[in-house]
XYZ file of C-alpha atoms in Angstrom:
368
model
C -64.604 28.442 270.739
C -60.980 28.857 272.663
C -60.454 31.704 274.641
C -58.155 34.873 273.402
C -55.788 36.258 276.109
C -54.356 39.443 276.422
C -51.105 40.373 278.714
C -53.867 42.065 281.301
C -56.046 39.233 281.267
C -52.874 36.709 282.135
C -52.010 38.746 284.791
C -55.199 38.920 286.394
C -55.404 34.912 286.398
C -52.087 34.798 288.053
C -52.844 37.142 290.311
C -55.736 35.368 291.441
C -54.327 32.319 291.447
C -55.926 31.299 288.548
C -54.560 28.509 285.899
C -54.031 29.984 282.393
C -56.671 27.709 280.309
C -54.917 24.891 278.204
C -56.784 25.608 275.488
C -56.550 29.820 275.473
C -54.886 31.519 272.838
C -52.595 34.088 273.979
C -51.514 37.678 272.321
C -47.901 38.453 271.783
C -47.547 40.740 274.910
C -49.458 37.893 277.190
C -46.617 35.564 276.144
C -43.926 38.385 276.845
C -45.672 38.167 280.316
C -45.433 34.421 281.028
C -41.843 34.380 279.565
C -40.997 37.458 282.373
C -42.236 35.512 285.387
C -40.651 31.924 285.115
C -42.146 30.109 282.202
C -39.362 28.179 280.496
C -41.127 27.435 277.172
C -42.871 29.729 275.313
C -45.334 28.647 272.385
C -45.151 29.818 268.739
C -47.337 32.897 268.347
C -50.762 31.999 268.084
C -50.558 28.626 270.127
C -52.020 27.388 273.308
C -49.997 27.566 276.857
C -50.883 26.132 280.421
C -49.400 27.584 283.093
C -47.138 25.064 284.814
C -47.717 24.797 288.649
C -45.590 26.426 291.054
C -43.681 23.182 291.767
C -42.893 22.296 288.057
C -42.076 26.211 287.673
C -38.230 26.601 286.685
C -36.140 28.657 289.104
C -32.610 29.983 288.450
C -30.049 29.178 290.537
C -31.823 26.815 292.843
C -30.649 23.117 292.705
C -33.000 20.866 291.346
C -35.076 23.059 289.625
C -35.172 22.840 286.080
C -34.242 25.778 284.301
C -34.670 26.149 280.658
C -33.810 29.849 279.659
C -35.176 30.355 275.991
C -34.859 33.165 273.265
C -38.756 34.157 271.886
C -38.960 33.434 268.481
C -41.837 35.561 266.311
C -41.181 33.996 263.055
C -44.420 32.767 261.302
C -43.783 29.138 259.932
C -46.227 28.390 257.329
C -46.890 24.713 255.335
C -45.261 25.099 251.795
C -48.180 24.372 249.577
C -51.059 24.527 252.160
C -52.262 28.204 251.561
C -55.906 28.793 251.393
C -57.535 28.926 248.128
C -61.615 29.725 248.309
C -62.833 32.505 249.845
C -64.220 30.446 252.981
C -61.065 29.069 253.548
C -58.958 32.786 253.071
C -61.993 34.181 255.831
C -61.062 31.550 258.367
C -57.141 31.702 257.946
C -57.595 35.796 258.339
C -59.155 35.312 261.522
C -57.671 32.139 262.829
C -55.640 32.844 266.378
C -52.360 32.824 264.718
C -52.774 35.627 262.319
C -55.022 37.446 264.990
C -52.164 37.321 267.122
C -49.653 38.736 264.488
C -52.055 41.416 263.712
C -51.957 42.402 267.461
C -48.139 42.558 267.127
C -48.406 44.794 264.075
C -50.979 47.289 265.561
C -48.356 47.276 268.644
C -45.510 47.936 266.609
C -47.347 50.627 264.567
C -47.864 52.437 267.841
C -44.274 52.009 268.840
C -43.149 53.542 265.566
C -45.908 56.549 266.028
C -44.436 57.097 269.530
C -40.748 57.205 268.470
C -41.681 59.718 265.929
C -40.898 57.474 263.002
C -44.277 58.228 261.164
C -45.951 61.399 260.488
C -49.604 61.546 259.202
C -50.241 58.440 257.696
C -46.773 57.559 256.896
C -45.104 54.455 257.179
C -46.232 50.824 256.578
C -45.778 47.336 257.848
C -45.911 43.636 256.191
C -45.730 40.077 257.198
C -45.797 37.098 255.079
C -47.673 34.234 256.104
C -47.750 31.750 253.007
C -46.299 30.866 249.799
C -48.787 33.684 248.397
C -50.219 35.530 251.324
C -48.778 38.655 252.698
C -50.345 40.712 255.716
C -50.037 44.306 255.620
C -51.066 47.918 256.743
C -53.970 49.917 255.184
C -53.605 52.858 253.379
C -54.323 56.397 254.544
C -54.482 55.543 258.503
C -52.174 56.455 261.232
C -49.866 53.882 262.662
C -50.601 54.819 266.121
C -54.271 54.788 265.908
C -54.764 51.330 263.837
C -57.108 48.479 265.136
C -56.395 44.729 264.710
C -59.750 45.014 262.308
C -57.603 47.810 259.849
C -54.768 44.818 259.090
C -55.290 43.629 255.157
C -54.350 40.377 253.091
C -52.846 40.092 249.861
C -51.343 38.169 247.664
C -47.772 38.166 246.221
C -49.002 40.363 243.719
C -50.568 42.970 245.736
C -54.081 41.913 245.174
C -56.268 42.213 248.249
C -57.978 39.043 249.657
C -59.231 40.237 253.107
C -59.519 43.044 255.164
C -62.083 46.062 255.320
C -59.641 48.872 254.647
C -57.728 48.924 251.408
C -54.237 48.187 251.775
C -51.157 50.459 251.066
C -50.061 50.728 247.472
C -46.312 50.527 249.054
C -46.897 46.989 249.783
C -45.576 46.473 246.270
C -41.952 47.496 247.655
C -42.098 44.985 250.303
C -43.187 42.056 248.321
C -40.634 43.327 245.788
C -37.999 42.518 248.667
C -39.588 39.137 249.641
C -39.733 37.487 245.967
C -36.115 37.971 245.660
C -34.964 37.303 249.180
C -36.588 34.168 250.521
C -34.965 35.126 254.119
C -37.213 38.233 253.986
C -40.348 37.700 256.117
C -41.549 40.936 257.265
C -40.804 44.562 256.263
C -40.876 47.514 258.422
C -41.002 50.994 256.523
C -40.815 54.288 258.250
C -39.520 58.101 258.226
C -37.424 58.421 261.391
C -35.786 61.320 261.254
C -32.134 61.200 261.614
C -31.968 57.860 259.103
C -34.269 59.937 256.845
C -32.071 62.996 256.621
C -29.145 60.517 255.322
C -31.446 59.334 252.848
C -32.660 63.045 251.570
C -28.760 63.826 251.639
C -27.866 60.856 249.825
C -25.023 59.921 252.229
C -24.543 56.367 252.983
C -23.808 55.926 256.955
C -20.345 54.387 257.478
C -19.292 50.948 258.549
C -17.155 49.499 261.375
C -17.790 52.252 263.898
C -20.410 50.523 266.470
C -20.699 46.836 266.490
C -24.111 46.617 267.292
C -24.821 48.520 263.994
C -22.705 46.118 261.701
C -23.968 43.056 263.658
C -27.930 43.766 263.140
C -27.992 46.020 259.947
C -24.697 45.198 257.958
C -23.974 47.609 255.656
C -26.647 50.222 255.193
C -27.654 50.495 251.546
C -29.170 53.852 249.516
C -31.713 53.220 246.854
C -32.586 55.794 244.392
C -35.524 57.647 244.286
C -38.678 56.629 242.567
C -41.986 57.780 242.835
C -43.447 56.118 246.290
C -46.209 53.090 245.655
C -44.962 52.672 241.898
C -43.467 49.301 240.156
C -40.534 51.690 239.325
C -39.879 51.816 243.337
C -40.800 48.338 243.701
C -38.354 46.831 241.336
C -35.444 49.399 242.297
C -35.838 48.793 245.959
C -36.308 44.923 245.562
C -32.952 44.749 243.668
C -31.535 46.802 246.458
C -33.042 45.372 249.325
C -32.395 41.527 248.226
C -28.627 42.014 249.890
C -29.534 44.665 252.714
C -31.746 44.190 255.511
C -31.618 48.435 255.678
C -32.022 50.951 252.821
C -32.201 53.952 252.880
C -35.109 55.487 250.350
C -33.468 58.515 248.614
C -35.759 61.587 249.404
C -38.345 59.267 251.122
C -37.707 57.142 254.163
C -36.074 53.802 255.146
C -37.305 50.435 254.832
C -35.714 47.393 256.948
C -36.788 43.558 256.772
C -36.219 40.633 258.774
C -37.766 37.006 260.140
C -40.811 38.741 261.482
C -42.193 42.290 261.995
C -40.598 42.276 265.844
C -36.946 41.788 263.875
C -38.007 44.070 260.906
C -38.959 46.932 263.701
C -35.964 46.476 265.456
C -33.798 46.840 262.850
C -35.485 50.502 262.228
C -34.843 51.301 265.865
C -31.227 50.369 265.365
C -30.814 52.232 261.917
C -32.058 55.849 263.444
C -30.089 55.220 266.576
C -26.727 54.641 264.412
C -27.372 57.561 261.877
C -28.161 60.034 264.758
C -24.679 58.517 266.498
C -22.804 59.292 263.449
C -24.375 62.316 263.018
C -23.727 63.965 266.170
C -20.106 62.470 266.372
C -19.391 63.817 262.939
C -20.066 67.186 264.530
C -17.079 66.735 267.561
C -14.087 67.405 265.181
C -12.773 63.789 265.619
C -11.283 61.241 263.468
C -14.280 58.776 262.222
C -12.207 56.914 259.964
C -9.934 54.661 261.933
C -13.263 52.325 263.129
C -12.897 48.893 264.856
C -10.980 47.805 261.846
C -11.362 45.060 258.986
C -10.304 42.123 261.234
C -13.198 42.941 263.954
C -15.501 43.416 260.404
C -14.670 40.022 259.811
C -16.065 38.555 262.802
C -19.222 41.012 262.893
C -20.030 39.311 259.371
C -19.672 35.773 261.380
C -21.877 36.645 263.822
C -24.729 37.687 261.368
C -24.299 34.541 259.686
C -24.985 32.516 262.866
C -27.705 34.604 263.639
C -29.423 33.659 260.487
C -28.732 36.882 258.733
C -27.092 37.423 255.384
C -24.288 39.690 254.459
C -22.904 40.618 250.837
C -19.873 41.820 252.188
C -18.374 38.385 252.815
C -16.554 37.940 249.930
C -14.669 41.423 250.499
C -11.077 41.877 251.820
C -10.483 43.209 255.414
C -9.073 46.538 253.894
C -12.969 46.633 251.755
C -15.089 45.904 254.481
C -14.379 49.323 256.387
C -13.675 51.506 253.514
C -15.651 54.565 254.113
C -14.243 56.828 251.780
C -17.236 58.223 250.741
C -18.439 59.433 254.236
C -18.395 63.324 254.261
C -19.669 64.514 257.771
C -22.102 67.537 256.878
C -19.735 70.069 258.881
C -17.877 72.720 256.471
C -15.653 75.295 257.379
C -15.114 78.900 255.615
C -12.753 81.352 255.324
C -14.265 84.664 254.414
C -12.761 86.635 251.462
C -12.090 89.582 253.573
C -12.294 90.437 257.144
C -14.952 93.149 258.377
C -13.783 96.310 259.112
C -13.607 96.935 262.860
C -16.535 98.775 264.527
C -16.134 102.356 264.761
C -12.781 102.264 261.982
C -12.648 105.752 260.351
C -12.253 105.709 256.853
C -10.204 108.848 256.557
C -7.510 107.142 258.702
C -7.745 104.271 257.008
C -6.882 105.899 253.770
C -4.283 107.783 255.240
C -2.589 104.191 256.846
C -2.914 103.003 252.838
C -1.531 106.068 251.269
C 1.645 106.065 253.900
C 2.198 102.316 253.076
C 2.226 103.012 249.393
C 4.905 105.533 249.839
C 7.304 103.725 251.972
C 6.811 100.302 249.646
C 7.562 102.924 246.939
C 10.893 104.055 248.501
C 12.176 100.825 249.376
C 11.787 99.484 246.170
C 13.725 102.574 244.864
C 16.798 101.622 246.580
């Protein structure tokens, strides 16, 4: 049986001058470690990777040395029509190295969500589509900061549980509803990050055209009306909104983001909360938020999104419509009191005398 190595295992081997076994299976963290230490080829999640010799290792900036930088790709690509069917096939698939690697990444992201205060109690959940009819999901009633790999569940596209010792979360139905409507959605992240959730509670749609990164990686942030969490009504409502929007604020609830893999979906959650925090702070400063970066630049953002493989339903809008934030209202209101309070120590008798004299003077002026 192939050896399964973590980042710490790989680091120890390299420090001792030992090669990584050619048939070893690596966790996502182990892949990242090898990439960051000079390896030019990173195999798909769950695949094996042999350590190249020092002579063949690519070195940046040295003539004669091959240098082939890569971008990690964590998207799980299954073979259409090849889903496991029997209980034995499902069990073997659920415990296969590639799926185990995804489980490890889900656990890691759960810890990152918890550490950033995006989840409280048993809040939040994660899903990854791994087949025509297969989805990995987090279980119900568990802290995302303390999950273990064996806690992850496997369900079909009707949310029927197929594998896993823990009961699946009821909110996986909402994630699956987006996946059914949007084939590009391979993974979802749901959480309650404070700043983005505040916008959801206030039902304030974050403005566009203020920060390029937000427009590129999130697009337009949508709001879905409130439905009971875990219900079919919520799944249908969010599914319809989410098919065209990669970040959806769930009214009075939280946030859901989706992407091509779980890392991508989680990154968008970070993007969303950071953006909402920045907009909230900027709105308190009294400056002008309406001008933004302009419609022409916004169209460039859409081109970049499409080049990165992300959909954008604003493509057909006019430039003047791309940055229309007329519905956005900062949460600061200034009110003038109805009457100025009396000065400390004011004498009521003196005040009455002043009022009487003023009245007499106005009366005399009016008689002339």
